[in-house]
Amino acid sequence: MNIIDPAPVRKETPLKLYGEEFHSRLLLGTAQYPSPKILCDAVKASRTEIVTISLRRENARQKEGRKFIDLIGSLDVRLLPNTAGCNSVKEAVATAEMARELFDTPWIKLEVIANNDTLQPDLLGLLGAARVLLRDGFKVLPYMTEDLSIAEKLIEAGCEVLMPWGAPIGTGQGLRNPEALKTLRAYFPDIPLIIDAGIGAPSHAALAMEFGYDAILLNTAVAKAHDPVTMAKAFALAIDAGRNAHVAGLMEPRDMAAPSTPIAGTPFT
């Protein structure tokens, strides 16, 4: 019996952000976990290489915050501080500067919030803060809506990555405006695009990756799951599946049925 060799496994193209390469396409938040151990186990199960951390939250914890930072440092992942809770350019810039000093990194997830109920980004404030920080040597990952015009302006300012929301932070609604997200992807084919916020299920993440998005950033869907560790693994698998499907090439939907098995040559006609 002849044994057919399996097809070679396709080598995945690394995710490139500001000149650095990452093999995981899942970025994970670190808030709201039931315990430090569960957080650590979830990070490991997710295979993430980048985790986000809120400077304001850790400042509020004081000594406890220092222990938390040391814990995250032991996981061998890149720390991505964010400016969560900032409502103005001044606040966001000051928070980013403190984060750079505290964590010794120029990377910053930039948030400037317009409305505290919806947590919708203030796009004008976001652009203003990004311009200041980029001039000061920061590597800015801006949390934005799917707006094309602000995307163009952020890229012109020097952003090499864009992070549009799928839905408002913490809602778990998934991709609320899929057509706009597809348009954004088509309009900026060479810019890394990361869905940030609103992802509630692994299927949401897989769909975004099928659209051609480069990565997913999420927090609540894992941290608040009944079993965060298993959920982290589920998201990692879903993102891999969506990415592979996009690279392989999804079939186009058809208006009419088409048999997968030809009817010509069948014994009954």
PDB file of C-alpha atoms in Angstrom:
ATOM      1  CA  MET A   1       0.000   0.000   0.000  1.00  0.00           C
ATOM      2  CA  ASN A   2       1.342   3.374  -0.980  1.00  0.00           C
ATOM      3  CA  ILE A   3       1.481   5.911   1.795  1.00  0.00           C
ATOM      4  CA  ILE A   4       0.886   9.463   0.668  1.00  0.00           C
ATOM      5  CA  ASP A   5       3.027  11.999   2.430  1.00  0.00           C
ATOM      6  CA  PRO A   6       0.957  14.724   4.102  1.00  0.00           C
ATOM      7  CA  ALA A   7       1.100  18.185   2.601  1.00  0.00           C
ATOM      8  CA  PRO A   8       3.766  20.381   4.195  1.00  0.00           C
ATOM      9  CA  VAL A   9       2.508  22.701   6.897  1.00  0.00           C
ATOM     10  CA  ARG A  10       2.372  26.285   5.690  1.00  0.00           C
ATOM     11  CA  LYS A  11       4.748  28.518   7.604  1.00  0.00           C
ATOM     12  CA  GLU A  12       2.796  31.366   9.143  1.00  0.00           C
ATOM     13  CA  THR A  13       3.883  34.911   8.336  1.00  0.00           C
ATOM     14  CA  PRO A  14       4.652  36.697  11.619  1.00  0.00           C
ATOM     15  CA  LEU A  15       2.606  39.650  12.750  1.00  0.00           C
ATOM     16  CA  LYS A  16       4.795  42.737  12.319  1.00  0.00           C
ATOM     17  CA  LEU A  17       4.180  45.765  14.542  1.00  0.00           C
ATOM     18  CA  TYR A  18       6.585  48.693  14.471  1.00  0.00           C
ATOM     19  CA  GLY A  19       9.330  46.518  13.047  1.00  0.00           C
ATOM     20  CA  GLU A  20       8.976  43.712  15.599  1.00  0.00           C
ATOM     21  CA  GLU A  21       7.669  40.232  14.829  1.00  0.00           C
ATOM     22  CA  PHE A  22       5.121  38.275  16.850  1.00  0.00           C
ATOM     23  CA  HIS A  23       3.864  34.755  16.257  1.00  0.00           C
ATOM     24  CA  SER A  24       0.630  35.072  18.205  1.00  0.00           C
ATOM     25  CA  ARG A  25      -2.175  37.197  16.785  1.00  0.00           C
ATOM     26  CA  LEU A  26      -4.002  37.494  20.090  1.00  0.00           C
ATOM     27  CA  LEU A  27      -3.370  40.437  22.422  1.00  0.00           C
ATOM     28  CA  LEU A  28      -4.811  39.958  25.894  1.00  0.00           C
ATOM     29  CA  GLY A  29      -5.949  42.350  28.588  1.00  0.00           C
ATOM     30  CA  THR A  30      -5.121  41.736  32.249  1.00  0.00           C
ATOM     31  CA  ALA A  31      -8.101  43.225  34.116  1.00  0.00           C
ATOM     32  CA  GLN A  32     -10.976  41.550  35.998  1.00  0.00           C
ATOM     33  CA  TYR A  33      -9.497  38.059  36.401  1.00  0.00           C
ATOM     34  CA  PRO A  34     -10.637  36.084  39.473  1.00  0.00           C
ATOM     35  CA  SER A  35      -7.082  35.596  40.729  1.00  0.00           C
ATOM     36  CA  PRO A  36      -3.446  36.201  39.728  1.00  0.00           C
ATOM     37  CA  LYS A  37      -2.977  32.469  39.123  1.00  0.00           C
ATOM     38  CA  ILE A  38      -5.929  32.294  36.729  1.00  0.00           C
ATOM     39  CA  LEU A  39      -4.591  35.348  34.907  1.00  0.00           C
ATOM     40  CA  CYS A  40      -1.185  33.704  34.490  1.00  0.00           C
ATOM     41  CA  ASP A  41      -2.705  30.427  33.344  1.00  0.00           C
ATOM     42  CA  ALA A  42      -4.959  32.228  30.856  1.00  0.00           C
ATOM     43  CA  VAL A  43      -2.043  34.182  29.406  1.00  0.00           C
ATOM     44  CA  LYS A  44      -0.113  30.946  28.916  1.00  0.00           C
ATOM     45  CA  ALA A  45      -3.121  29.147  27.395  1.00  0.00           C
ATOM     46  CA  SER A  46      -3.734  32.001  24.964  1.00  0.00           C
ATOM     47  CA  ARG A  47      -0.137  31.841  23.673  1.00  0.00           C
ATOM     48  CA  THR A  48      -0.216  35.644  23.547  1.00  0.00           C
ATOM     49  CA  GLU A  49       3.019  37.602  23.344  1.00  0.00           C
ATOM     50  CA  ILE A  50       1.498  41.000  24.199  1.00  0.00           C
ATOM     51  CA  VAL A  51      -0.623  41.936  27.216  1.00  0.00           C
ATOM     52  CA  THR A  52      -2.140  45.299  28.041  1.00  0.00           C
ATOM     53  CA  ILE A  53      -2.115  46.987  31.416  1.00  0.00           C
ATOM     54  CA  SER A  54      -3.782  50.133  32.710  1.00  0.00           C
ATOM     55  CA  LEU A  55      -1.403  52.544  34.392  1.00  0.00           C
ATOM     56  CA  ARG A  56      -4.211  54.268  36.288  1.00  0.00           C
ATOM     57  CA  ARG A  57      -5.498  51.024  37.750  1.00  0.00           C
ATOM     58  CA  GLU A  58      -2.060  49.963  38.927  1.00  0.00           C
ATOM     59  CA  ASN A  59      -1.333  53.397  40.389  1.00  0.00           C
ATOM     60  CA  ALA A  60      -4.528  53.097  42.403  1.00  0.00           C
ATOM     61  CA  ARG A  61      -3.388  49.754  43.792  1.00  0.00           C
ATOM     62  CA  GLN A  62      -0.058  51.236  44.948  1.00  0.00           C
ATOM     63  CA  LYS A  63       1.984  48.416  46.572  1.00  0.00           C
ATOM     64  CA  GLU A  64      -0.388  45.755  45.266  1.00  0.00           C
ATOM     65  CA  GLY A  65       0.078  47.235  41.806  1.00  0.00           C
ATOM     66  CA  ARG A  66       3.840  46.770  42.053  1.00  0.00           C
ATOM     67  CA  LYS A  67       3.329  43.074  42.807  1.00  0.00           C
ATOM     68  CA  PHE A  68       0.970  42.811  39.859  1.00  0.00           C
ATOM     69  CA  ILE A  69       3.520  44.390  37.514  1.00  0.00           C
ATOM     70  CA  ASP A  70       6.188  41.972  38.761  1.00  0.00           C
ATOM     71  CA  LEU A  71       3.779  39.092  38.150  1.00  0.00           C
ATOM     72  CA  ILE A  72       3.155  40.162  34.558  1.00  0.00           C
ATOM     73  CA  GLY A  73       6.886  40.618  34.057  1.00  0.00           C
ATOM     74  CA  SER A  74       7.435  36.979  34.982  1.00  0.00           C
ATOM     75  CA  LEU A  75       5.292  35.796  32.051  1.00  0.00           C
ATOM     76  CA  ASP A  76       7.835  36.721  29.360  1.00  0.00           C
ATOM     77  CA  VAL A  77       5.409  38.819  27.304  1.00  0.00           C
ATOM     78  CA  ARG A  78       5.603  42.338  25.924  1.00  0.00           C
ATOM     79  CA  LEU A  79       3.831  44.839  28.135  1.00  0.00           C
ATOM     80  CA  LEU A  80       1.547  47.267  26.321  1.00  0.00           C
ATOM     81  CA  PRO A  81       0.490  50.055  28.713  1.00  0.00           C
ATOM     82  CA  ASN A  82      -2.722  51.870  27.856  1.00  0.00           C
ATOM     83  CA  THR A  83      -4.261  55.243  28.607  1.00  0.00           C
ATOM     84  CA  ALA A  84      -7.648  53.849  29.651  1.00  0.00           C
ATOM     85  CA  GLY A  85      -9.867  56.374  31.402  1.00  0.00           C
ATOM     86  CA  CYS A  86      -8.308  59.448  29.801  1.00  0.00           C
ATOM     87  CA  ASN A  87     -10.765  62.041  28.480  1.00  0.00           C
ATOM     88  CA  SER A  88      -8.418  64.634  27.014  1.00  0.00           C
ATOM     89  CA  VAL A  89      -5.215  65.013  25.059  1.00  0.00           C
ATOM     90  CA  LYS A  90      -3.447  66.356  28.143  1.00  0.00           C
ATOM     91  CA  GLU A  91      -4.468  63.387  30.299  1.00  0.00           C
ATOM     92  CA  ALA A  92      -3.562  60.825  27.634  1.00  0.00           C
ATOM     93  CA  VAL A  93      -0.138  62.330  26.950  1.00  0.00           C
ATOM     94  CA  ALA A  94       0.705  62.618  30.645  1.00  0.00           C
ATOM     95  CA  THR A  95      -0.385  59.021  31.273  1.00  0.00           C
ATOM     96  CA  ALA A  96       1.665  57.752  28.320  1.00  0.00           C
ATOM     97  CA  GLU A  97       4.735  59.587  29.552  1.00  0.00           C
ATOM     98  CA  MET A  98       4.355  58.076  33.026  1.00  0.00           C
ATOM     99  CA  ALA A  99       3.856  54.621  31.503  1.00  0.00           C
ATOM    100  CA  ARG A 100       7.050  54.947  29.461  1.00  0.00           C
ATOM    101  CA  GLU A 101       9.007  55.847  32.566  1.00  0.00           C
ATOM    102  CA  LEU A 102       7.440  53.152  34.753  1.00  0.00           C
ATOM    103  CA  PHE A 103       7.518  50.257  32.267  1.00  0.00           C
ATOM    104  CA  ASP A 104      10.535  51.334  30.222  1.00  0.00           C
ATOM    105  CA  THR A 105       8.751  51.010  26.875  1.00  0.00           C
ATOM    106  CA  PRO A 106       7.767  53.483  24.139  1.00  0.00           C
ATOM    107  CA  TRP A 107       4.788  51.289  23.188  1.00  0.00           C
ATOM    108  CA  ILE A 108       1.387  52.671  24.149  1.00  0.00           C
ATOM    109  CA  LYS A 109      -2.187  51.694  23.475  1.00  0.00           C
ATOM    110  CA  LEU A 110      -3.693  55.138  23.096  1.00  0.00           C
ATOM    111  CA  GLU A 111      -7.235  55.721  24.326  1.00  0.00           C
ATOM    112  CA  VAL A 112      -8.978  59.087  24.538  1.00  0.00           C
ATOM    113  CA  ILE A 113     -12.582  58.531  25.572  1.00  0.00           C
ATOM    114  CA  ALA A 114     -15.401  60.817  24.433  1.00  0.00           C
ATOM    115  CA  ASN A 115     -18.266  59.301  26.408  1.00  0.00           C
ATOM    116  CA  ASN A 116     -17.981  57.415  29.666  1.00  0.00           C
ATOM    117  CA  ASP A 117     -21.179  55.422  29.060  1.00  0.00           C
ATOM    118  CA  THR A 118     -20.334  54.098  25.588  1.00  0.00           C
ATOM    119  CA  LEU A 119     -16.533  54.418  25.942  1.00  0.00           C
ATOM    120  CA  GLN A 120     -16.531  55.660  22.355  1.00  0.00           C
ATOM    121  CA  PRO A 121     -13.185  57.122  21.288  1.00  0.00           C
ATOM    122  CA  ASP A 122     -12.812  60.896  20.998  1.00  0.00           C
ATOM    123  CA  LEU A 123     -11.405  60.872  17.477  1.00  0.00           C
ATOM    124  CA  LEU A 124     -10.178  64.468  17.478  1.00  0.00           C
ATOM    125  CA  GLY A 125      -8.540  64.031  20.871  1.00  0.00           C
ATOM    126  CA  LEU A 126      -7.073  60.718  19.745  1.00  0.00           C
ATOM    127  CA  LEU A 127      -5.471  62.340  16.712  1.00  0.00           C
ATOM    128  CA  GLY A 128      -4.131  65.235  18.767  1.00  0.00           C
ATOM    129  CA  ALA A 129      -2.594  62.958  21.388  1.00  0.00           C
ATOM    130  CA  ALA A 130      -1.164  60.629  18.745  1.00  0.00           C
ATOM    131  CA  ARG A 131       0.605  63.499  17.007  1.00  0.00           C
ATOM    132  CA  VAL A 132       2.209  64.630  20.269  1.00  0.00           C
ATOM    133  CA  LEU A 133       3.303  61.140  21.287  1.00  0.00           C
ATOM    134  CA  LEU A 134       4.610  60.132  17.861  1.00  0.00           C
ATOM    135  CA  ARG A 135       6.769  63.256  17.753  1.00  0.00           C
ATOM    136  CA  ASP A 136       8.121  62.226  21.154  1.00  0.00           C
ATOM    137  CA  GLY A 137       9.193  58.783  19.959  1.00  0.00           C
ATOM    138  CA  PHE A 138       6.248  56.674  21.097  1.00  0.00           C
ATOM    139  CA  LYS A 139       5.011  53.658  19.154  1.00  0.00           C
ATOM    140  CA  VAL A 140       1.300  54.384  19.196  1.00  0.00           C
ATOM    141  CA  LEU A 141      -1.466  51.793  18.831  1.00  0.00           C
ATOM    142  CA  PRO A 142      -4.626  53.933  18.658  1.00  0.00           C
ATOM    143  CA  TYR A 143      -8.040  52.702  19.805  1.00  0.00           C
ATOM    144  CA  MET A 144     -10.477  54.134  17.252  1.00  0.00           C
ATOM    145  CA  THR A 145     -13.760  53.559  15.481  1.00  0.00           C
ATOM    146  CA  GLU A 146     -13.952  52.209  11.925  1.00  0.00           C
ATOM    147  CA  ASP A 147     -13.898  55.784  10.527  1.00  0.00           C
ATOM    148  CA  LEU A 148     -11.840  55.998   7.320  1.00  0.00           C
ATOM    149  CA  SER A 149     -10.964  59.671   7.602  1.00  0.00           C
ATOM    150  CA  ILE A 150      -9.468  59.385  11.073  1.00  0.00           C
ATOM    151  CA  ALA A 151      -7.597  56.280   9.941  1.00  0.00           C
ATOM    152  CA  GLU A 152      -5.970  58.256   7.127  1.00  0.00           C
ATOM    153  CA  LYS A 153      -5.002  61.080   9.468  1.00  0.00           C
ATOM    154  CA  LEU A 154      -3.520  58.725  12.071  1.00  0.00           C
ATOM    155  CA  ILE A 155      -1.413  57.045   9.397  1.00  0.00           C
ATOM    156  CA  GLU A 156      -0.297  60.432   8.065  1.00  0.00           C
ATOM    157  CA  ALA A 157       0.708  61.378  11.628  1.00  0.00           C
ATOM    158  CA  GLY A 158       2.966  58.307  11.791  1.00  0.00           C
ATOM    159  CA  CYS A 159       0.863  55.477  13.268  1.00  0.00           C
ATOM    160  CA  GLU A 160       1.958  52.137  11.806  1.00  0.00           C
ATOM    161  CA  VAL A 161      -0.906  50.198  13.399  1.00  0.00           C
ATOM    162  CA  LEU A 162      -4.647  50.927  13.713  1.00  0.00           C
ATOM    163  CA  MET A 163      -7.002  49.418  16.288  1.00  0.00           C
ATOM    164  CA  PRO A 164     -10.669  49.864  15.319  1.00  0.00           C
ATOM    165  CA  TRP A 165     -13.358  48.650  17.690  1.00  0.00           C
ATOM    166  CA  GLY A 166     -15.676  45.793  16.873  1.00  0.00           C
ATOM    167  CA  ALA A 167     -18.243  47.174  19.317  1.00  0.00           C
ATOM    168  CA  PRO A 168     -18.118  49.261  22.514  1.00  0.00           C
ATOM    169  CA  ILE A 169     -15.696  48.039  25.175  1.00  0.00           C
ATOM    170  CA  GLY A 170     -17.020  45.213  27.310  1.00  0.00           C
ATOM    171  CA  THR A 171     -20.288  44.704  25.410  1.00  0.00           C
ATOM    172  CA  GLY A 172     -19.420  41.401  23.746  1.00  0.00           C
ATOM    173  CA  GLN A 173     -21.523  42.366  20.727  1.00  0.00           C
ATOM    174  CA  GLY A 174     -18.908  41.238  18.225  1.00  0.00           C
ATOM    175  CA  LEU A 175     -18.515  43.033  14.899  1.00  0.00           C
ATOM    176  CA  ARG A 176     -21.373  45.536  15.022  1.00  0.00           C
ATOM    177  CA  ASN A 177     -20.532  47.183  11.691  1.00  0.00           C
ATOM    178  CA  PRO A 178     -18.961  44.426   9.581  1.00  0.00           C
ATOM    179  CA  GLU A 179     -19.273  46.185   6.226  1.00  0.00           C
ATOM    180  CA  ALA A 180     -17.402  49.244   7.510  1.00  0.00           C
ATOM    181  CA  LEU A 181     -14.697  46.994   8.934  1.00  0.00           C
ATOM    182  CA  LYS A 182     -14.354  45.229   5.579  1.00  0.00           C
ATOM    183  CA  THR A 183     -14.048  48.604   3.871  1.00  0.00           C
ATOM    184  CA  LEU A 184     -11.344  49.692   6.302  1.00  0.00           C
ATOM    185  CA  ARG A 185      -9.431  46.491   5.622  1.00  0.00           C
ATOM    186  CA  ALA A 186      -9.729  46.945   1.839  1.00  0.00           C
ATOM    187  CA  TYR A 187      -8.725  50.596   2.026  1.00  0.00           C
ATOM    188  CA  PHE A 188      -5.530  49.946   4.035  1.00  0.00           C
ATOM    189  CA  PRO A 189      -4.260  46.562   2.812  1.00  0.00           C
ATOM    190  CA  ASP A 190      -0.705  47.101   4.043  1.00  0.00           C
ATOM    191  CA  ILE A 191      -1.403  48.547   7.508  1.00  0.00           C
ATOM    192  CA  PRO A 192      -1.706  46.126  10.449  1.00  0.00           C
ATOM    193  CA  LEU A 193      -5.291  46.302  11.696  1.00  0.00           C
ATOM    194  CA  ILE A 194      -6.215  44.918  15.114  1.00  0.00           C
ATOM    195  CA  ILE A 195      -9.797  44.613  16.303  1.00  0.00           C
ATOM    196  CA  ASP A 196      -9.906  46.136  19.773  1.00  0.00           C
ATOM    197  CA  ALA A 197     -13.031  45.931  21.960  1.00  0.00           C
ATOM    198  CA  GLY A 198     -16.442  44.336  21.712  1.00  0.00           C
ATOM    199  CA  ILE A 199     -15.350  40.769  20.971  1.00  0.00           C
ATOM    200  CA  GLY A 200     -17.503  38.402  23.025  1.00  0.00           C
ATOM    201  CA  ALA A 201     -17.068  34.957  21.493  1.00  0.00           C
ATOM    202  CA  PRO A 202     -14.384  33.021  19.635  1.00  0.00           C
ATOM    203  CA  SER A 203     -16.635  33.070  16.559  1.00  0.00           C
ATOM    204  CA  HIS A 204     -16.475  36.898  16.559  1.00  0.00           C
ATOM    205  CA  ALA A 205     -12.688  36.741  16.546  1.00  0.00           C
ATOM    206  CA  ALA A 206     -12.612  34.116  13.797  1.00  0.00           C
ATOM    207  CA  LEU A 207     -14.890  36.239  11.612  1.00  0.00           C
ATOM    208  CA  ALA A 208     -12.660  39.296  11.976  1.00  0.00           C
ATOM    209  CA  MET A 209      -9.644  37.226  11.001  1.00  0.00           C
ATOM    210  CA  GLU A 210     -11.556  35.865   7.996  1.00  0.00           C
ATOM    211  CA  PHE A 211     -12.068  39.487   6.927  1.00  0.00           C
ATOM    212  CA  GLY A 212      -8.284  39.796   6.812  1.00  0.00           C
ATOM    213  CA  TYR A 213      -7.663  41.556  10.112  1.00  0.00           C
ATOM    214  CA  ASP A 214      -4.221  40.967  11.528  1.00  0.00           C
ATOM    215  CA  ALA A 215      -4.937  40.383  15.207  1.00  0.00           C
ATOM    216  CA  ILE A 216      -7.496  40.651  18.002  1.00  0.00           C
ATOM    217  CA  LEU A 217      -7.206  42.455  21.334  1.00  0.00           C
ATOM    218  CA  LEU A 218      -9.697  41.384  24.001  1.00  0.00           C
ATOM    219  CA  ASN A 219     -10.113  41.169  27.735  1.00  0.00           C
ATOM    220  CA  THR A 220     -13.602  40.767  29.203  1.00  0.00           C
ATOM    221  CA  ALA A 221     -14.653  37.728  27.161  1.00  0.00           C
ATOM    222  CA  VAL A 222     -11.782  35.742  28.693  1.00  0.00           C
ATOM    223  CA  ALA A 223     -11.502  37.314  32.141  1.00  0.00           C
ATOM    224  CA  LYS A 224     -15.230  37.038  32.911  1.00  0.00           C
ATOM    225  CA  ALA A 225     -15.727  33.552  31.454  1.00  0.00           C
ATOM    226  CA  HIS A 226     -16.722  30.725  33.798  1.00  0.00           C
ATOM    227  CA  ASP A 227     -13.370  29.142  32.886  1.00  0.00           C
ATOM    228  CA  PRO A 228     -10.978  31.882  31.706  1.00  0.00           C
ATOM    229  CA  VAL A 229      -8.143  29.469  30.940  1.00  0.00           C
ATOM    230  CA  THR A 230     -10.215  27.296  28.610  1.00  0.00           C
ATOM    231  CA  MET A 231     -11.750  30.387  27.019  1.00  0.00           C
ATOM    232  CA  ALA A 232      -8.285  31.823  26.357  1.00  0.00           C
ATOM    233  CA  LYS A 233      -7.361  28.616  24.562  1.00  0.00           C
ATOM    234  CA  ALA A 234     -10.624  28.742  22.589  1.00  0.00           C
ATOM    235  CA  PHE A 235      -9.858  32.266  21.368  1.00  0.00           C
ATOM    236  CA  ALA A 236      -6.329  31.277  20.362  1.00  0.00           C
ATOM    237  CA  LEU A 237      -7.695  28.399  18.280  1.00  0.00           C
ATOM    238  CA  ALA A 238     -10.439  30.542  16.728  1.00  0.00           C
ATOM    239  CA  ILE A 239      -7.966  33.228  15.698  1.00  0.00           C
ATOM    240  CA  ASP A 240      -5.714  30.602  14.130  1.00  0.00           C
ATOM    241  CA  ALA A 241      -8.702  29.142  12.257  1.00  0.00           C
ATOM    242  CA  GLY A 242      -9.875  32.508  10.973  1.00  0.00           C
ATOM    243  CA  ARG A 243      -6.385  33.472   9.887  1.00  0.00           C
ATOM    244  CA  ASN A 244      -5.840  30.185   8.064  1.00  0.00           C
ATOM    245  CA  ALA A 245      -9.208  30.499   6.353  1.00  0.00           C
ATOM    246  CA  HIS A 246      -8.352  33.991   5.117  1.00  0.00           C
ATOM    247  CA  VAL A 247      -4.957  32.929   3.810  1.00  0.00           C
ATOM    248  CA  ALA A 248      -6.386  29.797   2.183  1.00  0.00           C
ATOM    249  CA  GLY A 249      -9.090  31.789   0.413  1.00  0.00           C
ATOM    250  CA  LEU A 250     -12.755  31.602   1.368  1.00  0.00           C
ATOM    251  CA  MET A 251     -15.253  30.531  -1.277  1.00  0.00           C
ATOM    252  CA  GLU A 252     -17.578  33.216  -2.618  1.00  0.00           C
ATOM    253  CA  PRO A 253     -21.275  32.844  -1.734  1.00  0.00           C
ATOM    254  CA  ARG A 254     -23.497  31.707  -4.620  1.00  0.00           C
ATOM    255  CA  ASP A 255     -27.074  32.532  -5.522  1.00  0.00           C
ATOM    256  CA  MET A 256     -27.808  28.987  -6.697  1.00  0.00           C
ATOM    257  CA  ALA A 257     -26.970  25.557  -5.350  1.00  0.00           C
ATOM    258  CA  ALA A 258     -24.034  23.780  -6.979  1.00  0.00           C
ATOM    259  CA  PRO A 259     -23.451  20.053  -6.373  1.00  0.00           C
ATOM    260  CA  SER A 260     -20.089  19.098  -4.951  1.00  0.00           C
ATOM    261  CA  THR A 261     -20.365  15.741  -6.725  1.00  0.00           C
ATOM    262  CA  PRO A 262     -20.947  15.882 -10.533  1.00  0.00           C
ATOM    263  CA  ILE A 263     -24.121  14.159 -11.725  1.00  0.00           C
ATOM    264  CA  ALA A 264     -22.662  13.209 -15.126  1.00  0.00           C
ATOM    265  CA  GLY A 265     -21.872   9.510 -15.274  1.00  0.00           C
ATOM    266  CA  THR A 266     -24.080   8.480 -12.341  1.00  0.00           C
ATOM    267  CA  PRO A 267     -25.936   5.154 -12.794  1.00  0.00           C
ATOM    268  CA  PHE A 268     -29.370   6.769 -12.746  1.00  0.00           C
ATOM    269  CA  THR A 269     -30.291   9.684 -15.049  1.00  0.00           C
TER     270      THR A 269
END
